[in-house]
N, CA, C and O atoms as a CHARMM CRD file, in Angstrom:
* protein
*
  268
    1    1 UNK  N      0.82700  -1.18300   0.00000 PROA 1      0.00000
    2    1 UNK  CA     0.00000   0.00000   0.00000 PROA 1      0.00000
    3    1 UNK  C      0.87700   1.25400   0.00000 PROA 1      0.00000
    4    1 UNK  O      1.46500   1.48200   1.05700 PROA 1      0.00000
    5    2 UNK  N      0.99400   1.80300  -0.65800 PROA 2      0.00000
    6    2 UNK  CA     2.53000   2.57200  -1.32600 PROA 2      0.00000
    7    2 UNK  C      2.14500   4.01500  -1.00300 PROA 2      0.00000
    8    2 UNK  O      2.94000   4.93200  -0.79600 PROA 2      0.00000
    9    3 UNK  N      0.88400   4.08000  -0.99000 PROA 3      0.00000
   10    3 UNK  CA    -0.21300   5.41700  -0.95800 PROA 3      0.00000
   11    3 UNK  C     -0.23900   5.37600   0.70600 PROA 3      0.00000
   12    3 UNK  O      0.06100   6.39400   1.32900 PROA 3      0.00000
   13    4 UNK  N     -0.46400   4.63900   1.12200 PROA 4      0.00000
   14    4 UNK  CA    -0.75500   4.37900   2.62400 PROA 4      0.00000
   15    4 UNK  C      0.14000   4.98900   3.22800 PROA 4      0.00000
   16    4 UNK  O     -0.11400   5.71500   4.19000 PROA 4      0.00000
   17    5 UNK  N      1.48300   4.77300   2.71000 PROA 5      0.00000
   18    5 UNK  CA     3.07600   4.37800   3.00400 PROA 5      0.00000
   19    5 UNK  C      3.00100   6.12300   2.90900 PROA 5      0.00000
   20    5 UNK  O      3.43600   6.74600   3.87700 PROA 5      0.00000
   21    6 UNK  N      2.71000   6.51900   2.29300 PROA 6      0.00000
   22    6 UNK  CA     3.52000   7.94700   1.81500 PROA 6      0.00000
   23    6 UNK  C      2.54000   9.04000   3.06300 PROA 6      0.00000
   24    6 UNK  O      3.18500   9.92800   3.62100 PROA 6      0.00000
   25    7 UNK  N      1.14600   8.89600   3.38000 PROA 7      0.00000
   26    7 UNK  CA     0.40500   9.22800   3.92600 PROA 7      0.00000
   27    7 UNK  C      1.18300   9.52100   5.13100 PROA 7      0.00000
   28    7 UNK  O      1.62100  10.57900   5.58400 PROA 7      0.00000
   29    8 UNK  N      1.24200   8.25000   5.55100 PROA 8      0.00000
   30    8 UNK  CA     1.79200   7.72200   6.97100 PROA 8      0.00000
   31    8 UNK  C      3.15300   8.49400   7.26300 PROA 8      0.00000
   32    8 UNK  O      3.35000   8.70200   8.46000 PROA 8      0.00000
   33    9 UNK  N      3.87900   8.83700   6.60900 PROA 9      0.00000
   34    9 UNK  CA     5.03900   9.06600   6.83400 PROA 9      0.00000
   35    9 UNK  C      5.21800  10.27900   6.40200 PROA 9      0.00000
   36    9 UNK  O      6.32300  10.75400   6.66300 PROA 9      0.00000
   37   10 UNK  N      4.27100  11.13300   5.65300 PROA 10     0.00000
   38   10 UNK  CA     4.66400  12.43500   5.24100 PROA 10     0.00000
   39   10 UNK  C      4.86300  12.38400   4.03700 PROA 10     0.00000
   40   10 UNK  O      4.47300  13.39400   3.45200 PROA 10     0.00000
   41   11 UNK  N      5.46300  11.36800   3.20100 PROA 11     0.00000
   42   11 UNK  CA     6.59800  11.92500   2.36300 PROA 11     0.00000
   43   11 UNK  C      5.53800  12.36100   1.09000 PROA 11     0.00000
   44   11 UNK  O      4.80100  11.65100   0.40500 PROA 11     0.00000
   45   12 UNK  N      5.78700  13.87900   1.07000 PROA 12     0.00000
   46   12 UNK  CA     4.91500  14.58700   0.17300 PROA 12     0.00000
   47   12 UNK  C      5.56200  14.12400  -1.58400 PROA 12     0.00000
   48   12 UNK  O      4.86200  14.04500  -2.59300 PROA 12     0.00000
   49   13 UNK  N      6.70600  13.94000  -1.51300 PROA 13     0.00000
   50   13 UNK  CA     7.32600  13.35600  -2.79100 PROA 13     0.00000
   51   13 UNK  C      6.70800  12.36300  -3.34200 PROA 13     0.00000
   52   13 UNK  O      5.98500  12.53900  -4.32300 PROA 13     0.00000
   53   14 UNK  N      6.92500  11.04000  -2.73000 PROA 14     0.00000
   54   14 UNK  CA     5.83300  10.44400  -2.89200 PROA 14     0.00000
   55   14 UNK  C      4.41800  10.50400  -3.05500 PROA 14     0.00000
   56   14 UNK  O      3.87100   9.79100  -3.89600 PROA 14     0.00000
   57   15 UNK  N      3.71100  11.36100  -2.26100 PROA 15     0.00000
   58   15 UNK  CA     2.33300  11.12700  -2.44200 PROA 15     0.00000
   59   15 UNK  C      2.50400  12.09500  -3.63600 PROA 15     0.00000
   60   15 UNK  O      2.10800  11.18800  -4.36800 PROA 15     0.00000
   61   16 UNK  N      2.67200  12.84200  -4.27500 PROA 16     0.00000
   62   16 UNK  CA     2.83700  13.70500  -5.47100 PROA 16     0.00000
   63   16 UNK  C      2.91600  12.72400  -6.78300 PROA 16     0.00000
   64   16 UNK  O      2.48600  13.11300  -7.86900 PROA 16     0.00000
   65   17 UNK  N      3.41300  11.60800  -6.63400 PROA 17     0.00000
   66   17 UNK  CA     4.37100  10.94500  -7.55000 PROA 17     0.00000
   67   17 UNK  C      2.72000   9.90300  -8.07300 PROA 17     0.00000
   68   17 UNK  O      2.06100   9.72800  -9.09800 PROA 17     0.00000
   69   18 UNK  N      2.69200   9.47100  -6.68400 PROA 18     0.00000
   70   18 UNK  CA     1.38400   8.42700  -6.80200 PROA 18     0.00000
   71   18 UNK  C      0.20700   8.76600  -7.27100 PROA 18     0.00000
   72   18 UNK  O     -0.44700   8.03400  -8.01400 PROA 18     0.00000
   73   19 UNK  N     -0.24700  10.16200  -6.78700 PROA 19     0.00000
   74   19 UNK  CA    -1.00300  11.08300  -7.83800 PROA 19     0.00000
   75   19 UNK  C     -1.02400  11.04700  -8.63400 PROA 19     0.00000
   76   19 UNK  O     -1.93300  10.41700  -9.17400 PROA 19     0.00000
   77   20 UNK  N     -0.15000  11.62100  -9.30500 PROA 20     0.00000
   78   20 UNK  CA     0.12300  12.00200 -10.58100 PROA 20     0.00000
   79   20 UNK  C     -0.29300  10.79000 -11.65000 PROA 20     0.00000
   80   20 UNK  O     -0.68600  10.76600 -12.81600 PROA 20     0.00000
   81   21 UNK  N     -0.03000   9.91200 -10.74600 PROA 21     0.00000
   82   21 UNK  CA    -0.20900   8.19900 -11.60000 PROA 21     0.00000
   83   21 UNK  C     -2.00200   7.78800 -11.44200 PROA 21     0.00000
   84   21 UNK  O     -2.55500   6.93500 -12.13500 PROA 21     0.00000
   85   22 UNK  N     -2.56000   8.46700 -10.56700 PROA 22     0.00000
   86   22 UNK  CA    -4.06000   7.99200 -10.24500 PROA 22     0.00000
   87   22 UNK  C     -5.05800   7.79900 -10.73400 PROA 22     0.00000
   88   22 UNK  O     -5.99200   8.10700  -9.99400 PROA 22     0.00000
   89   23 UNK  N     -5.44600   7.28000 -12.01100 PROA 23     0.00000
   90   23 UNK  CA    -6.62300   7.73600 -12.83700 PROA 23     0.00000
   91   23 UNK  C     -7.75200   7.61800 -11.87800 PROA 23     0.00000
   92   23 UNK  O     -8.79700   8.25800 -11.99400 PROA 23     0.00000
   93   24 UNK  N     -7.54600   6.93300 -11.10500 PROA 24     0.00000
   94   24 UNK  CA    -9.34200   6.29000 -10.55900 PROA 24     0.00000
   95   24 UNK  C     -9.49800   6.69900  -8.76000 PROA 24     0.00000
   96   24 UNK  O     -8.86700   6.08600  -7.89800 PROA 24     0.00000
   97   25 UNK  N    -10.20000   7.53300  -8.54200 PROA 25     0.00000
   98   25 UNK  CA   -10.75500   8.34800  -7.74500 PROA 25     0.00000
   99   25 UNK  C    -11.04600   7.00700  -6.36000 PROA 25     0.00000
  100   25 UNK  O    -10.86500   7.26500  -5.17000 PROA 25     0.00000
  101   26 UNK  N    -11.47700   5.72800  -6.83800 PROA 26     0.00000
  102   26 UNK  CA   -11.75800   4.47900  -6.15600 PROA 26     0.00000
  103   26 UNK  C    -10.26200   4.55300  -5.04500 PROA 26     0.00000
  104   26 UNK  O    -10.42500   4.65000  -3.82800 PROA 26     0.00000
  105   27 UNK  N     -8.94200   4.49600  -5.63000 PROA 27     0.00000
  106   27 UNK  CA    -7.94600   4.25600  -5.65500 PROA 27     0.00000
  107   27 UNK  C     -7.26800   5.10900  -3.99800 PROA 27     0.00000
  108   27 UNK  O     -6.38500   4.63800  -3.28100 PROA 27     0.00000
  109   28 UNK  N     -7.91900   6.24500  -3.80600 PROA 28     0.00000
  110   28 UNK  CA    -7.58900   6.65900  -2.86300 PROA 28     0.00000
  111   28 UNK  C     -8.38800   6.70900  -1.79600 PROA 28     0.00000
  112   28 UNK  O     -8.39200   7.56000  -0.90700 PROA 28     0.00000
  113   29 UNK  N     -9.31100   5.41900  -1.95800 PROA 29     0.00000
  114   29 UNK  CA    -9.99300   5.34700  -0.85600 PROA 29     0.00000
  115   29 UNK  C    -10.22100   3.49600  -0.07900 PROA 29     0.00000
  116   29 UNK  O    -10.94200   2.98700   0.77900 PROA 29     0.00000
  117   30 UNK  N     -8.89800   2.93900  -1.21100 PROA 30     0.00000
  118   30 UNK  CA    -9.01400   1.35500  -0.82700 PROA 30     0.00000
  119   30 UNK  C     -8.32300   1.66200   0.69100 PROA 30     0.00000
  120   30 UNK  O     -7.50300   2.53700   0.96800 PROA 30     0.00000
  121   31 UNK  N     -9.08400   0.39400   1.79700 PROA 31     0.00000
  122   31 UNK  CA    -8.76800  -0.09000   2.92600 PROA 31     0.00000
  123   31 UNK  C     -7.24200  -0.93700   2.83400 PROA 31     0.00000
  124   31 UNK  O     -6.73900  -1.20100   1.74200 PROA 31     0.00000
  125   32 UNK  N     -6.85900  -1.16100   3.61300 PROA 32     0.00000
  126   32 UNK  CA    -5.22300  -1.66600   3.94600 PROA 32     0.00000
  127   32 UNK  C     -5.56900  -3.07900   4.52400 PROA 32     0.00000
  128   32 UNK  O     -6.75200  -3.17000   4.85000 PROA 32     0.00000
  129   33 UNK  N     -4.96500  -3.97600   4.68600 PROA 33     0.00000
  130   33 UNK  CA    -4.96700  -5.21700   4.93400 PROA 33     0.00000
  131   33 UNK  C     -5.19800  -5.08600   6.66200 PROA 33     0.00000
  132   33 UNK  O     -5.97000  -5.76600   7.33800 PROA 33     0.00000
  133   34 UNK  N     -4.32300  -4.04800   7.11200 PROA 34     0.00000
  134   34 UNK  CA    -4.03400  -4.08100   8.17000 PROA 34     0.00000
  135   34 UNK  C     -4.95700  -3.49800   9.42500 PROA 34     0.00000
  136   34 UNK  O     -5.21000  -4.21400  10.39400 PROA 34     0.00000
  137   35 UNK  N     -5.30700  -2.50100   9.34700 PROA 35     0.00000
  138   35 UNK  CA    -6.26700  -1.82400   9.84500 PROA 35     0.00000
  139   35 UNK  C     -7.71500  -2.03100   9.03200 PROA 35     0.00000
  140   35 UNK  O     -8.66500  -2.42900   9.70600 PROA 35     0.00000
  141   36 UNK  N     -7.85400  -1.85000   8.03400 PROA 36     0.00000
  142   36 UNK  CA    -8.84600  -1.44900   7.08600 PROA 36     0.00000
  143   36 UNK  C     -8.71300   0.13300   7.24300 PROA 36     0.00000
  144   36 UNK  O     -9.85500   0.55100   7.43600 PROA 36     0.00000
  145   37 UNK  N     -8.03200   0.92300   7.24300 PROA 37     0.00000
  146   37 UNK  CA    -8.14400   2.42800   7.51500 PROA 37     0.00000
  147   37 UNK  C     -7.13900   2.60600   5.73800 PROA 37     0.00000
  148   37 UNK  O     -6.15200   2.02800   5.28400 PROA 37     0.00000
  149   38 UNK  N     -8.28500   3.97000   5.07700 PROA 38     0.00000
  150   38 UNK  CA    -7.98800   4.31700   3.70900 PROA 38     0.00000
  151   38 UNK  C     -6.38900   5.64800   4.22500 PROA 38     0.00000
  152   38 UNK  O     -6.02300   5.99600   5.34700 PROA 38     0.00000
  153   39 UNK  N     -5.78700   6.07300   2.71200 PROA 39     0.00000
  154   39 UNK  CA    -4.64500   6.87100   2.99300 PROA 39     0.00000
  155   39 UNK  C     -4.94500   7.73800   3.92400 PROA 39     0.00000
  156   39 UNK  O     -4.20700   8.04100   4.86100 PROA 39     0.00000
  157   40 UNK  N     -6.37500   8.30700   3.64200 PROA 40     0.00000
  158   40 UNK  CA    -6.33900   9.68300   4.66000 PROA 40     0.00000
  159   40 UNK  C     -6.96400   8.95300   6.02700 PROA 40     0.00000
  160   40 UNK  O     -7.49900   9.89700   6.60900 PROA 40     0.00000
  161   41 UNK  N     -7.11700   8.06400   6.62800 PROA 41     0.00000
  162   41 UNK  CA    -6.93200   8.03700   7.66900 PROA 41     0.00000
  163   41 UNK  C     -5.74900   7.27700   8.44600 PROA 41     0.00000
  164   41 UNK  O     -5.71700   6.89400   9.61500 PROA 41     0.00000
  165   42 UNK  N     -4.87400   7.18900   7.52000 PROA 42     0.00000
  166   42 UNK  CA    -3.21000   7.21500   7.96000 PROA 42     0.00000
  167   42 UNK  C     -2.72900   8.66700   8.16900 PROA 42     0.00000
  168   42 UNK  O     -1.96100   9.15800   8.99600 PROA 42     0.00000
  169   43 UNK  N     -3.48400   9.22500   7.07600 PROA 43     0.00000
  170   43 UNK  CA    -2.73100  10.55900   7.11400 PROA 43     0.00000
  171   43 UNK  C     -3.19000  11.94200   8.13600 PROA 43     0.00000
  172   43 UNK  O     -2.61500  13.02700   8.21600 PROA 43     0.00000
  173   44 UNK  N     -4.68900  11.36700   9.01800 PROA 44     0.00000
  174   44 UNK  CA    -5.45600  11.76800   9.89400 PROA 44     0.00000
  175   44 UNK  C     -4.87900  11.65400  11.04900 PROA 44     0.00000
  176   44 UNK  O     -4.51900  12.55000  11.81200 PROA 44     0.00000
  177   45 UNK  N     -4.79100  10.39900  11.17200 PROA 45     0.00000
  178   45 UNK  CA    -4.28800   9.70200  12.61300 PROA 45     0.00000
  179   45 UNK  C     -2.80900  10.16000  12.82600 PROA 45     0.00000
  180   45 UNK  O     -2.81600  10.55600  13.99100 PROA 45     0.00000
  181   46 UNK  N     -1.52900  10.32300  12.32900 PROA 46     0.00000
  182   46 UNK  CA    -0.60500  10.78100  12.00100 PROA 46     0.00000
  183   46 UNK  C     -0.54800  12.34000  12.32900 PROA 46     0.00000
  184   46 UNK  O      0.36800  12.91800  12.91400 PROA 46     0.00000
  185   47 UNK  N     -1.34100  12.71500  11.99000 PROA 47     0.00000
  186   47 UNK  CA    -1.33800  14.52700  11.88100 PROA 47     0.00000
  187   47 UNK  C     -0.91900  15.18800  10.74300 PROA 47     0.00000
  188   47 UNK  O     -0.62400  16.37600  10.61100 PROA 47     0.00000
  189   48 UNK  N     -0.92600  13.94000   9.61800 PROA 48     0.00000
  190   48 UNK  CA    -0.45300  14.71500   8.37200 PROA 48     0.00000
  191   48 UNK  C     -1.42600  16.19800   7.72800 PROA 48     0.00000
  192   48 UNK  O     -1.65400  16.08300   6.52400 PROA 48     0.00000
  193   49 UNK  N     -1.89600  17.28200   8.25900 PROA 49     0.00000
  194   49 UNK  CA    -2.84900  17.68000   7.89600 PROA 49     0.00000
  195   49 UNK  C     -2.71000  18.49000   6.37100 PROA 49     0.00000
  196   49 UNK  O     -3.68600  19.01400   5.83500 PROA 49     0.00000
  197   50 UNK  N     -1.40400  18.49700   5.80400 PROA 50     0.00000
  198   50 UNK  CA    -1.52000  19.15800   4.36600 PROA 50     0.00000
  199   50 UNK  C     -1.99400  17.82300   3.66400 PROA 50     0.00000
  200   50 UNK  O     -2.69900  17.90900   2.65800 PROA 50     0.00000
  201   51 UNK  N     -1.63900  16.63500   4.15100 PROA 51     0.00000
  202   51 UNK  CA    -2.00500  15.68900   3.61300 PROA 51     0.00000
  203   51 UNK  C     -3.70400  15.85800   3.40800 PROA 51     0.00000
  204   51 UNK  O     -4.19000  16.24600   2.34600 PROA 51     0.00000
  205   52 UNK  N     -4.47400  15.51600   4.55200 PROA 52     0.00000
  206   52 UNK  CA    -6.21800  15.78600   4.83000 PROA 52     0.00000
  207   52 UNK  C     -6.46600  16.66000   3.32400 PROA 52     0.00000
  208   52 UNK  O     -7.18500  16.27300   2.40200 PROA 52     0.00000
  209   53 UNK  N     -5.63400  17.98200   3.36500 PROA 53     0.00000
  210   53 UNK  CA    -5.69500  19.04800   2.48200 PROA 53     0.00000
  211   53 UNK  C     -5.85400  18.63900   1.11500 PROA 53     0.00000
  212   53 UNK  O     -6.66200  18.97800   0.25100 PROA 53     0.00000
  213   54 UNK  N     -4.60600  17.58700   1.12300 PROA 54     0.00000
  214   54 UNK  CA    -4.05200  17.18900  -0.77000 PROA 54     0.00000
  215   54 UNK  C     -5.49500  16.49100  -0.67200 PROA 54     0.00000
  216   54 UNK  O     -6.12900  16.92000  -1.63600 PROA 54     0.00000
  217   55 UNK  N     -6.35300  15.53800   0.12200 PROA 55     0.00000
  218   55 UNK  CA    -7.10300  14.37800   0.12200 PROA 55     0.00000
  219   55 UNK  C     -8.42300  15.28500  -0.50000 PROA 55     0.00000
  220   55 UNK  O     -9.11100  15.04700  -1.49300 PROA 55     0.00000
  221   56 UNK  N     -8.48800  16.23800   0.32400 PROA 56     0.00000
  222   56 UNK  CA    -9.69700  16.83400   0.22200 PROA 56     0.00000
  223   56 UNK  C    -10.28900  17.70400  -1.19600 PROA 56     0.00000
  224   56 UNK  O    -11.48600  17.78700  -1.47300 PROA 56     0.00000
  225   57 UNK  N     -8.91400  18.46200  -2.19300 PROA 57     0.00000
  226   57 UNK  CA    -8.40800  18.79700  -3.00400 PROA 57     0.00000
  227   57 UNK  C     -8.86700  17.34900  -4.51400 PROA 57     0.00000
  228   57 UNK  O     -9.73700  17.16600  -5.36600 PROA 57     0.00000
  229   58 UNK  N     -8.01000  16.89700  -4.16900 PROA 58     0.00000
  230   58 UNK  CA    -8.49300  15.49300  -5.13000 PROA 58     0.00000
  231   58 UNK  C     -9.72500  15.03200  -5.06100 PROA 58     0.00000
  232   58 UNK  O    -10.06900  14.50100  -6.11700 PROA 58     0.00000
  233   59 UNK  N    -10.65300  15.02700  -4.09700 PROA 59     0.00000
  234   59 UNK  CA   -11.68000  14.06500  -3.86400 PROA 59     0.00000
  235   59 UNK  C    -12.54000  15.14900  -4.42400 PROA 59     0.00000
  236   59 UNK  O    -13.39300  14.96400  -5.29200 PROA 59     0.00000
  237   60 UNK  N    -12.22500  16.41600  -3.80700 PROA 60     0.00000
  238   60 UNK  CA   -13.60600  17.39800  -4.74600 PROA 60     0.00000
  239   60 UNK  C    -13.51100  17.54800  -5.74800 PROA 60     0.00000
  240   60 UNK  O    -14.57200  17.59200  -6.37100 PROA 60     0.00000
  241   61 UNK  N    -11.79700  17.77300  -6.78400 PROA 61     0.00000
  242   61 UNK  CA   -12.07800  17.89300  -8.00400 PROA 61     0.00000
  243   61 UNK  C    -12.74600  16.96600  -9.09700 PROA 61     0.00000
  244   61 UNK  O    -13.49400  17.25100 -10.03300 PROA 61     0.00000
  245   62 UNK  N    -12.11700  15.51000  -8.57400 PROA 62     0.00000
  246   62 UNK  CA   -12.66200  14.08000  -8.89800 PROA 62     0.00000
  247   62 UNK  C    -14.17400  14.30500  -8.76800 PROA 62     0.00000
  248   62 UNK  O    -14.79000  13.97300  -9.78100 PROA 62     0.00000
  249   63 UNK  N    -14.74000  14.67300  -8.00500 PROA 63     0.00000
  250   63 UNK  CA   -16.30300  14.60700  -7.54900 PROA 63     0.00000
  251   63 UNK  C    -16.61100  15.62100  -8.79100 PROA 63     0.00000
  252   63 UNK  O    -17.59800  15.20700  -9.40000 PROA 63     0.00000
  253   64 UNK  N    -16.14900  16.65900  -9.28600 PROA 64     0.00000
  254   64 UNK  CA   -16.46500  17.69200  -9.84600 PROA 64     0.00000
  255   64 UNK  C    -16.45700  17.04200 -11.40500 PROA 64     0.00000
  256   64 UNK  O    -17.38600  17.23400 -12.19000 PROA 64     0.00000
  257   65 UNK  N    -15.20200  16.20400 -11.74100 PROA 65     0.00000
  258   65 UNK  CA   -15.46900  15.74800 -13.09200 PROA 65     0.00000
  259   65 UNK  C    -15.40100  14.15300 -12.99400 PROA 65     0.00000
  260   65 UNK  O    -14.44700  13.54400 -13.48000 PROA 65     0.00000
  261   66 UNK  N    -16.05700  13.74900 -12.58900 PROA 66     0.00000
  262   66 UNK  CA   -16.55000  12.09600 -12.45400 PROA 66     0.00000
  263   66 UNK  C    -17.55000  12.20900 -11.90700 PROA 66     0.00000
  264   66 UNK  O    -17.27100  11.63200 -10.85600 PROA 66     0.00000
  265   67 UNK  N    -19.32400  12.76800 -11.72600 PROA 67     0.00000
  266   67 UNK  CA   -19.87200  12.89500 -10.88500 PROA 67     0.00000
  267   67 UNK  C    -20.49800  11.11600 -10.87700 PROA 67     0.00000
  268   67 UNK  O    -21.25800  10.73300  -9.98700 PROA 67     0.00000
């Protein structure tokens, strides 16, 4: 979970990278083996909050052209 991974840890490089690669809106909201908790609630629980930001950013524009 590579998305999970980047959440969890900050690394904005990464989550930029994985983006960029995302066609499918589904994608940032799969559960983890481990918890069942999606990126942004790695990135919640953590305190990543520009992260919450990037999450929130993607999910509305996605909502805006995929309704």
């Amino acid at each position: 979970f590579p998305l999970h991974r980047a959440c969890r840890d900050g690394d904005v490089g990464a989550l930029c990278s994985l983006l960029q690669f995302t066609t499918n809106q589904a994608d940032l909201a799969v559960e983890d083996s481990f918890y069942g908790w999606t990126p942004l609630h790695w990135a919640a629980h953590f305190g990543k909050v520009t992260f919450t930001s990037v999450f929130s950013y993607f999910f509305g524009k996605w909502t805006v052209c995929f309704p």
